[in-house]
Short mmCIF file of C-alpha atoms in Angstrom, two decimals:
data_model
loop_
_atom_site.label_atom_id
_atom_site.label_comp_id
_atom_site.label_asym_id
_atom_site.label_seq_id
_atom_site.Cartn_x
_atom_site.Cartn_y
_atom_site.Cartn_z
CA UNK A 277 37.53 12.13 -24.27
CA UNK A 278 35.06 13.31 -21.93
CA UNK A 279 30.89 12.46 -22.48
CA UNK A 280 30.02 15.20 -25.18
CA UNK A 281 26.34 14.70 -24.41
CA UNK A 282 26.54 14.90 -20.77
CA UNK A 283 28.33 18.58 -20.79
CA UNK A 284 25.77 19.80 -23.49
CA UNK A 285 22.79 18.33 -21.31
CA UNK A 286 24.04 20.19 -18.49
CA UNK A 287 24.66 23.29 -20.35
CA UNK A 288 21.23 23.34 -21.91
CA UNK A 289 19.93 23.03 -18.45
CA UNK A 290 22.14 25.87 -17.09
CA UNK A 291 20.88 28.15 -19.74
CA UNK A 292 17.47 27.57 -18.99
CA UNK A 293 18.13 28.37 -15.23
CA UNK A 294 19.54 31.82 -16.49
CA UNK A 295 16.31 32.61 -18.72
CA UNK A 296 14.18 31.38 -15.36
CA UNK A 297 15.87 33.75 -13.23
CA UNK A 298 14.94 36.66 -15.31
CA UNK A 299 11.78 35.91 -16.19
CA UNK A 300 10.23 34.64 -12.88
CA UNK A 301 11.97 37.32 -10.82
CA UNK A 302 10.10 40.24 -12.12
CA UNK A 303 8.00 40.78 -9.04
CA UNK A 304 10.81 40.69 -6.25
CA UNK A 305 13.12 43.01 -8.74
CA UNK A 306 10.33 45.72 -8.40
CA UNK A 307 9.37 44.98 -4.84
CA UNK A 308 13.15 45.76 -3.70
CA UNK A 309 13.62 47.96 -6.51
CA UNK A 310 16.44 46.22 -8.08
CA UNK A 311 17.74 46.98 -11.56
CA UNK A 312 15.69 44.89 -14.20
CA UNK A 313 18.65 42.76 -14.57
CA UNK A 314 19.73 42.10 -11.00
CA UNK A 315 18.69 38.62 -10.97
CA UNK A 316 20.01 37.26 -14.40
CA UNK A 317 23.34 39.27 -14.66
CA UNK A 318 24.39 37.61 -11.51
CA UNK A 319 23.00 33.97 -12.49
CA UNK A 320 24.76 34.59 -16.07
CA UNK A 321 27.89 35.02 -14.56
CA UNK A 322 27.59 31.86 -12.47
CA UNK A 323 26.28 30.18 -15.29
CA UNK A 324 29.33 31.10 -17.26
CA UNK A 325 31.83 30.13 -14.56
CA UNK A 326 30.23 26.75 -14.05
CA UNK A 327 30.30 25.52 -17.59
CA UNK A 328 34.14 26.76 -17.48
CA UNK A 329 34.52 24.86 -14.24
CA UNK A 330 32.94 21.68 -15.99
CA UNK A 331 35.20 22.08 -19.10
CA UNK A 332 38.34 22.50 -16.95
CA UNK A 333 37.74 19.73 -14.67
CA UNK A 334 36.60 17.21 -17.77
CA UNK A 335 40.45 17.90 -19.14
CA UNK A 336 41.86 16.94 -15.85
CA UNK A 337 43.46 13.50 -15.18
CA UNK A 338 41.13 11.53 -12.51
CA UNK A 339 43.53 9.28 -11.31
CA UNK A 340 45.61 12.67 -10.02
CA UNK A 341 42.59 14.88 -9.28
CA UNK A 342 39.48 13.15 -8.81
CA UNK A 343 40.66 12.10 -5.05
CA UNK A 344 42.16 15.61 -4.31
CA UNK A 345 39.32 17.21 -5.09
CA UNK A 346 36.64 15.02 -3.62
CA UNK A 347 38.27 14.88 -0.38
CA UNK A 348 38.98 18.69 -0.19
CA UNK A 349 35.22 19.24 -0.85
CA UNK A 350 34.77 16.87 1.84
CA UNK A 351 36.83 18.25 4.66
CA UNK A 352 36.59 21.94 3.45
CA UNK A 353 33.00 21.65 3.60
CA UNK A 354 32.46 20.28 6.90
CA UNK A 355 35.43 22.82 8.26
CA UNK A 356 33.16 25.57 7.01
CA UNK A 357 30.14 24.62 8.35
CA UNK A 358 31.52 23.99 11.99
CA UNK A 359 33.14 27.54 11.94
CA UNK A 360 30.18 29.20 10.19
CA UNK A 361 28.06 29.66 13.40
CA UNK A 362 31.30 31.53 15.03
CA UNK A 363 31.99 33.91 12.23
CA UNK A 364 30.70 37.41 12.74
CA UNK A 365 27.61 38.68 11.18
CA UNK A 366 29.58 40.66 8.65
CA UNK A 367 30.89 37.28 6.80
CA UNK A 368 27.72 35.17 7.29
CA UNK A 369 24.24 35.40 6.13
CA UNK A 370 21.61 34.56 8.54
CA UNK A 371 18.09 33.50 7.96
CA UNK A 372 15.38 32.52 10.56
CA UNK A 373 18.38 32.38 13.14
CA UNK A 374 20.45 30.21 10.87
CA UNK A 375 23.88 31.02 9.23
CA UNK A 376 23.86 29.15 5.90
CA UNK A 377 25.56 31.34 3.77
CA UNK A 378 29.42 33.12 3.89
CA UNK A 379 29.56 36.34 2.00
CA UNK A 380 32.50 36.67 -0.43
CA UNK A 381 33.19 39.26 -2.86
CA UNK A 382 29.86 40.61 -2.81
CA UNK A 383 28.29 36.74 -3.38
CA UNK A 384 27.21 34.47 -0.95
CA UNK A 385 28.71 30.81 -0.61
CA UNK A 386 26.42 27.91 1.05
CA UNK A 387 29.21 25.49 2.07
CA UNK A 388 26.83 22.53 2.19
CA UNK A 389 26.33 22.58 -1.71
CA UNK A 390 30.27 21.72 -2.12
CA UNK A 391 29.95 19.41 1.06
CA UNK A 392 27.28 16.96 -0.50
CA UNK A 393 29.56 16.77 -3.72
CA UNK A 394 32.50 15.78 -1.57
CA UNK A 395 30.67 13.55 0.73
CA UNK A 396 29.37 11.65 -2.42
CA UNK A 397 33.15 11.10 -3.06
CA UNK A 398 33.71 10.35 0.26
CA UNK A 399 31.23 7.29 0.41
CA UNK A 400 32.44 6.48 -3.08
CA UNK A 401 35.98 6.20 -2.09
CA UNK A 402 35.41 4.55 1.42
CA UNK A 403 32.70 1.98 -0.01
CA UNK A 404 35.05 1.04 -2.83
CA UNK A 405 37.35 -0.47 -0.68
CA UNK A 406 34.44 -2.91 0.48
CA UNK A 407 32.51 -3.54 -2.53
CA UNK A 408 30.93 -6.85 -2.92
CA UNK A 409 32.11 -8.32 0.55
CA UNK A 410 28.89 -8.13 2.47
CA UNK A 411 27.18 -11.27 1.01
CA UNK A 412 28.31 -13.63 3.58
CA UNK A 413 27.63 -11.10 6.61
CA UNK A 414 24.52 -11.09 8.96
CA UNK A 415 22.75 -7.47 9.37
CA UNK A 416 25.23 -7.11 12.90
CA UNK A 417 28.09 -7.47 11.32
CA UNK A 418 26.80 -5.23 8.64
CA UNK A 419 26.05 -2.62 11.20
CA UNK A 420 29.25 -2.73 12.78
CA UNK A 421 31.06 -2.18 9.26
CA UNK A 422 28.71 0.96 9.07
CA UNK A 423 29.19 2.12 12.30
CA UNK A 424 31.86 4.78 11.37
CA UNK A 425 29.76 6.00 8.39
CA UNK A 426 26.64 6.30 10.76
CA UNK A 427 28.80 8.48 13.23
CA UNK A 428 29.84 10.83 10.38
CA UNK A 429 26.40 11.46 9.43
CA UNK A 430 25.30 11.79 12.87
CA UNK A 431 27.79 15.01 12.67
CA UNK A 432 26.44 15.90 9.47
CA UNK A 433 22.93 15.68 10.74
CA UNK A 434 23.76 18.03 13.57
CA UNK A 435 25.80 20.52 11.69
CA UNK A 436 22.91 20.86 8.82
CA UNK A 437 19.64 20.04 10.64
CA UNK A 438 20.46 21.79 13.89
CA UNK A 439 23.03 24.52 12.95
CA UNK A 440 21.36 25.35 9.71
CA UNK A 441 18.06 24.38 10.55
CA UNK A 442 18.08 22.87 7.11
CA UNK A 443 16.21 19.28 7.19
CA UNK A 444 15.62 19.06 3.45
CA UNK A 445 19.26 18.75 2.76
CA UNK A 446 19.57 16.05 5.51
CA UNK A 447 17.03 14.09 3.54
CA UNK A 448 18.70 14.14 0.32
CA UNK A 449 21.86 13.02 1.79
CA UNK A 450 20.59 10.29 3.82
CA UNK A 451 18.71 8.66 0.92
CA UNK A 452 21.70 8.98 -1.15
CA UNK A 453 23.96 7.58 1.31
CA UNK A 454 21.53 4.34 1.59
CA UNK A 455 21.02 3.89 -1.94
CA UNK A 456 24.83 4.15 -2.51
CA UNK A 457 25.63 1.52 0.43
CA UNK A 458 23.14 -0.67 -1.40
CA UNK A 459 24.98 -0.52 -5.16
CA UNK A 460 28.04 -0.94 -2.72
CA UNK A 461 27.02 -4.41 -2.17
CA UNK A 462 25.06 -4.17 1.01
CA UNK A 463 22.33 -6.74 1.54
CA UNK A 464 18.84 -5.67 0.89
CA UNK A 465 17.71 -6.48 4.88
CA UNK A 466 20.14 -4.46 5.82
CA UNK A 467 19.26 -1.54 3.35
CA UNK A 468 15.52 -1.91 4.41
CA UNK A 469 16.66 -1.68 8.31
CA UNK A 470 18.53 1.18 7.16
CA UNK A 471 15.70 2.93 5.67
CA UNK A 472 13.46 2.26 8.62
CA UNK A 473 16.02 3.92 10.96
CA UNK A 474 15.94 7.02 8.56
CA UNK A 475 12.29 6.95 8.59
CA UNK A 476 12.47 7.20 12.66
CA UNK A 477 15.55 9.89 12.91
CA UNK A 478 13.05 11.84 10.29
CA UNK A 479 10.39 11.61 12.39
CA UNK A 480 12.29 12.36 15.51
CA UNK A 481 13.51 15.73 13.59
CA UNK A 482 10.09 16.60 12.75
CA UNK A 483 8.15 16.16 16.28
CA UNK A 484 10.88 17.75 18.05
CA UNK A 485 10.47 20.76 16.03
CA UNK A 486 7.35 23.23 16.90
CA UNK A 487 7.91 24.80 13.18
CA UNK A 488 8.22 21.78 11.40
CA UNK A 489 4.98 20.11 12.92
CA UNK A 490 3.18 23.50 11.83
CA UNK A 491 4.72 22.87 8.29
CA UNK A 492 3.18 19.04 8.04
CA UNK A 493 -0.19 20.16 9.59
CA UNK A 494 -0.34 23.30 7.04
CA UNK A 495 0.64 20.78 4.00
CA UNK A 496 -2.06 17.87 5.45
CA UNK A 497 -4.44 20.85 5.22
CA UNK A 498 -3.96 21.17 1.50
CA UNK A 499 -3.61 17.41 0.70
CA UNK A 500 -5.76 15.66 3.22
CA UNK A 501 -9.03 15.65 0.68
CA UNK A 502 -7.02 14.05 -2.34
CA UNK A 503 -5.11 11.42 0.46
CA UNK A 504 -8.31 10.86 2.28
CA UNK A 505 -10.24 9.91 -1.01
CA UNK A 506 -8.50 6.55 -1.26
CA UNK A 507 -9.25 5.47 2.14
CA UNK A 508 -12.62 4.09 3.63
CA UNK A 509 -14.51 6.77 5.30
CA UNK A 510 -14.28 5.52 8.85
CA UNK A 511 -10.67 5.63 8.84
CA UNK A 512 -10.68 9.09 6.48
CA UNK A 513 -12.73 10.62 9.39
CA UNK A 514 -10.38 9.92 12.09
CA UNK A 515 -7.61 11.13 9.98
CA UNK A 516 -9.03 14.34 8.42
CA UNK A 517 -8.67 17.57 10.29
CA UNK A 518 -11.28 19.72 10.62
CA UNK A 519 -10.92 23.71 9.47
CA UNK A 520 -7.46 23.34 8.82
CA UNK A 521 -5.47 26.01 7.27
CA UNK A 522 -4.25 25.26 3.75
CA UNK A 523 -0.69 26.25 2.76
CA UNK A 524 -0.54 29.27 1.51
CA UNK A 525 2.75 28.49 -0.87
CA UNK A 526 1.22 25.12 -1.84
CA UNK A 527 -2.27 26.64 -3.13
CA UNK A 528 -0.74 29.44 -5.08
CA UNK A 529 1.51 26.69 -6.69
CA UNK A 530 -1.14 24.42 -7.65
CA UNK A 531 -3.01 27.29 -8.93
CA UNK A 532 0.10 28.15 -11.12
CA UNK A 533 0.20 24.66 -12.54
CA UNK A 534 -3.43 25.00 -13.48
CA UNK A 535 -3.26 28.43 -15.04
CA UNK A 536 -0.61 27.11 -17.47
CA UNK A 537 -2.64 24.37 -18.87
CA UNK A 538 -0.83 22.32 -21.78
CA UNK A 539 1.06 25.10 -23.79
CA UNK A 540 1.56 27.92 -20.97
CA UNK A 541 0.94 31.36 -20.39
CA UNK A 542 3.92 32.11 -22.83
CA UNK A 543 7.48 33.47 -21.73
CA UNK A 544 7.08 36.38 -18.88
CA UNK A 545 3.18 35.75 -19.16
CA UNK A 546 3.06 34.56 -15.86
CA UNK A 547 0.40 36.22 -13.25
CA UNK A 548 1.23 34.03 -9.96
CA UNK A 549 4.83 35.07 -9.90
CA UNK A 550 3.60 38.77 -9.28
CA UNK A 551 3.55 38.75 -5.43
CA UNK A 552 1.33 35.64 -5.15
CA UNK A 553 4.25 32.96 -5.02
CA UNK A 554 6.85 34.25 -3.30
CA UNK A 555 10.42 33.35 -4.39
CA UNK A 556 9.11 31.62 -7.62
CA UNK A 557 12.53 31.63 -8.81
CA UNK A 558 14.25 29.86 -6.26
CA UNK A 559 12.27 26.99 -4.76
CA UNK A 560 9.16 27.21 -6.70
CA UNK A 561 10.82 27.24 -10.43
CA UNK A 562 9.09 24.19 -11.30
CA UNK A 563 5.61 26.08 -10.76
CA UNK A 564 7.05 29.02 -12.08
CA UNK A 565 7.98 26.69 -15.38
CA UNK A 566 4.52 25.24 -15.29
CA UNK A 567 2.52 28.41 -15.59
CA UNK A 568 4.76 29.88 -18.50
CA UNK A 569 5.64 27.04 -20.51
CA UNK A 570 2.53 24.40 -19.58
CA UNK A 571 2.49 21.00 -19.33
CA UNK A 572 4.67 20.71 -22.39
CA UNK A 573 7.60 22.72 -20.80
CA UNK A 574 7.85 20.52 -17.60
CA UNK A 575 7.68 17.51 -19.46
CA UNK A 576 10.61 18.91 -21.58
CA UNK A 577 12.44 19.88 -18.67
CA UNK A 578 11.76 16.55 -16.75
CA UNK A 579 13.05 15.00 -20.36
CA UNK A 580 16.39 16.82 -19.96
CA UNK A 581 16.95 15.66 -16.72
CA UNK A 582 16.07 11.90 -17.58
CA UNK A 583 18.54 12.28 -20.12
CA UNK A 584 21.16 13.81 -17.96
CA UNK A 585 20.64 11.23 -15.40
CA UNK A 586 20.66 8.40 -18.06
CA UNK A 587 24.14 9.44 -19.20
CA UNK A 588 25.44 10.06 -15.50
CA UNK A 589 24.25 6.18 -14.66
CA UNK A 590 25.91 5.00 -18.11
CA UNK A 591 29.21 6.22 -17.16
CA UNK A 592 28.66 4.76 -13.56
CA UNK A 593 27.82 1.50 -15.12
CA UNK A 594 30.70 1.46 -17.74
CA UNK A 595 33.25 2.59 -15.19
CA UNK A 596 35.95 -0.28 -14.14
CA UNK A 597 37.25 1.90 -11.26
CA UNK A 598 34.88 1.03 -8.19
CA UNK A 599 35.33 4.62 -6.73
CA UNK A 600 34.51 6.33 -10.18
CA UNK A 601 31.17 3.93 -10.55
CA UNK A 602 29.96 4.97 -7.11
CA UNK A 603 30.77 8.74 -7.20
CA UNK A 604 28.96 8.67 -10.67
CA UNK A 605 26.05 6.90 -9.39
CA UNK A 606 25.93 9.46 -6.45
CA UNK A 607 26.10 12.32 -8.22
CA UNK A 608 23.19 11.26 -10.25
CA UNK A 609 21.21 10.28 -6.97
CA UNK A 610 21.77 13.78 -5.48
CA UNK A 611 20.48 15.38 -8.68
CA UNK A 612 17.53 12.81 -8.74
CA UNK A 613 16.28 13.19 -4.94
CA UNK A 614 16.88 17.23 -5.15
CA UNK A 615 14.35 17.25 -8.24
CA UNK A 616 11.82 14.57 -6.93
CA UNK A 617 11.50 16.42 -3.26
CA UNK A 618 11.14 19.81 -5.01
CA UNK A 619 8.53 18.79 -7.68
CA UNK A 620 6.55 16.86 -5.05
CA UNK A 621 6.59 19.49 -2.77
CA UNK A 622 5.31 21.94 -5.38
CA UNK A 623 2.62 19.86 -6.50
CA UNK A 624 1.66 19.24 -2.81
CA UNK A 625 2.16 15.73 -2.68
CA UNK A 626 4.54 15.84 0.04
CA UNK A 627 5.55 19.02 2.47
CA UNK A 628 7.75 21.59 1.22
CA UNK A 629 11.33 21.20 2.21
CA UNK A 630 13.27 24.12 0.67
CA UNK A 631 15.20 22.09 -1.76
CA UNK A 632 16.11 23.97 -5.10
CA UNK A 633 16.11 22.45 -8.65
CA UNK A 634 19.62 21.45 -9.62
CA UNK A 635 20.76 24.03 -12.22
CA UNK A 636 17.04 25.98 -12.71
CA UNK A 637 16.68 27.54 -9.45
CA UNK A 638 18.45 30.72 -8.92
CA UNK A 639 21.45 30.55 -6.46
CA UNK A 640 25.00 30.53 -7.50
CA UNK A 641 26.23 27.98 -4.70
CA UNK A 642 24.02 25.30 -5.88
CA UNK A 643 24.66 25.83 -9.51
CA UNK A 644 28.60 25.92 -8.79
CA UNK A 645 28.53 22.92 -6.52
CA UNK A 646 26.59 20.93 -8.98
CA UNK A 647 28.63 21.87 -12.03
CA UNK A 648 31.55 20.34 -10.04
CA UNK A 649 30.01 17.39 -9.60
CA UNK A 650 29.24 17.15 -13.16
CA UNK A 651 32.95 18.09 -14.17
CA UNK A 652 34.30 15.44 -12.01
CA UNK A 653 31.96 12.79 -13.49
CA UNK A 654 33.10 14.03 -17.19
CA UNK A 655 36.68 13.86 -15.73
CA UNK A 656 35.83 10.18 -14.67
CA UNK A 657 34.07 9.62 -18.29
CA UNK A 658 37.46 10.14 -20.29
CA UNK A 659 38.37 6.28 -18.40
CA UNK A 660 35.34 4.74 -19.99
CA UNK A 661 36.08 1.76 -22.54
CA UNK A 662 33.36 1.25 -24.59
CA UNK A 663 32.60 -2.25 -25.99
CA UNK A 664 32.36 -2.71 -30.10
CA UNK A 665 28.63 -2.19 -31.05
CA UNK A 666 27.89 -0.01 -27.75
CA UNK A 667 26.38 3.12 -28.10
CA UNK A 668 28.02 6.49 -26.81
#
């Protein structure tokens, strides 16, 4: 039987996402003269479809459908990302010169969101055949075994970071890849070597792009006072940038969080969503929740995510199939890193990466893809055998 608690927790987050799409989109609705229910109606349709997808996938036999769906999402998502730059403008949506969405029946779908789920399954399926065989291998041998995955990831980086100008998604996938490899049995030394290499690639992508450098400098202008307070004055003096321009979005995000206080301004009572904090119903949804529901609301949301991740990791831990174990773990890691990167960004601890909050941020593709990932884990959960005395 599928894991009921996982299904209920995901449905609760999806429902909260629908509420946020209504209360936090007020300014955008007025600015573009949309119908009052423009965003919430679309999000509600996607929410219902997402819940139905989860329920339908949960009924399928994982021995038959998990592999088909996983590889289908992987190869299908990659193919769409490859051909998307060559599609006519009538079929794709372009933002900042990057084509990220395919127009379909009045909606825009982002192939990268579905590819992420397929990528996690591909890694789980491939790693499972080599699980636990790294113990007696040196770092050089591990690198040789990892080389094919590195080649695939370089292709993925090119498609997402260069063709779609979306470094945030690459960061999420890189972290997920590294941790899945570690849990698949790689040595800690190789894991740290891989993390170091990833940091090097990340810095390369930043310093080869002027707009990314400007984004880092803008973030540092807002964060330097807090960070440098922990450094000795001689060091802080060299790291401080005088007359640095603070990031507009981060400043208003922090003000929205401060304005919410402990209990919040109440549902619909937020003010920073009224033109000060743009697109608050998408990337800054947590700041909007903080203002309207306060610390209590953010704590409740964080608790829901913690409970959701607990179910995912518990299912992974109880899985006797290596592919199911790594896939369930990978879906949990995707959600974890997306939530953390967004939360750190809106609070000014790290630069903003443009990563949406799973299930909460407005956007059909992200919600549908995440629901598919959860649905596939629900499919896997039917095969779990709990020992006597274990709590389900």
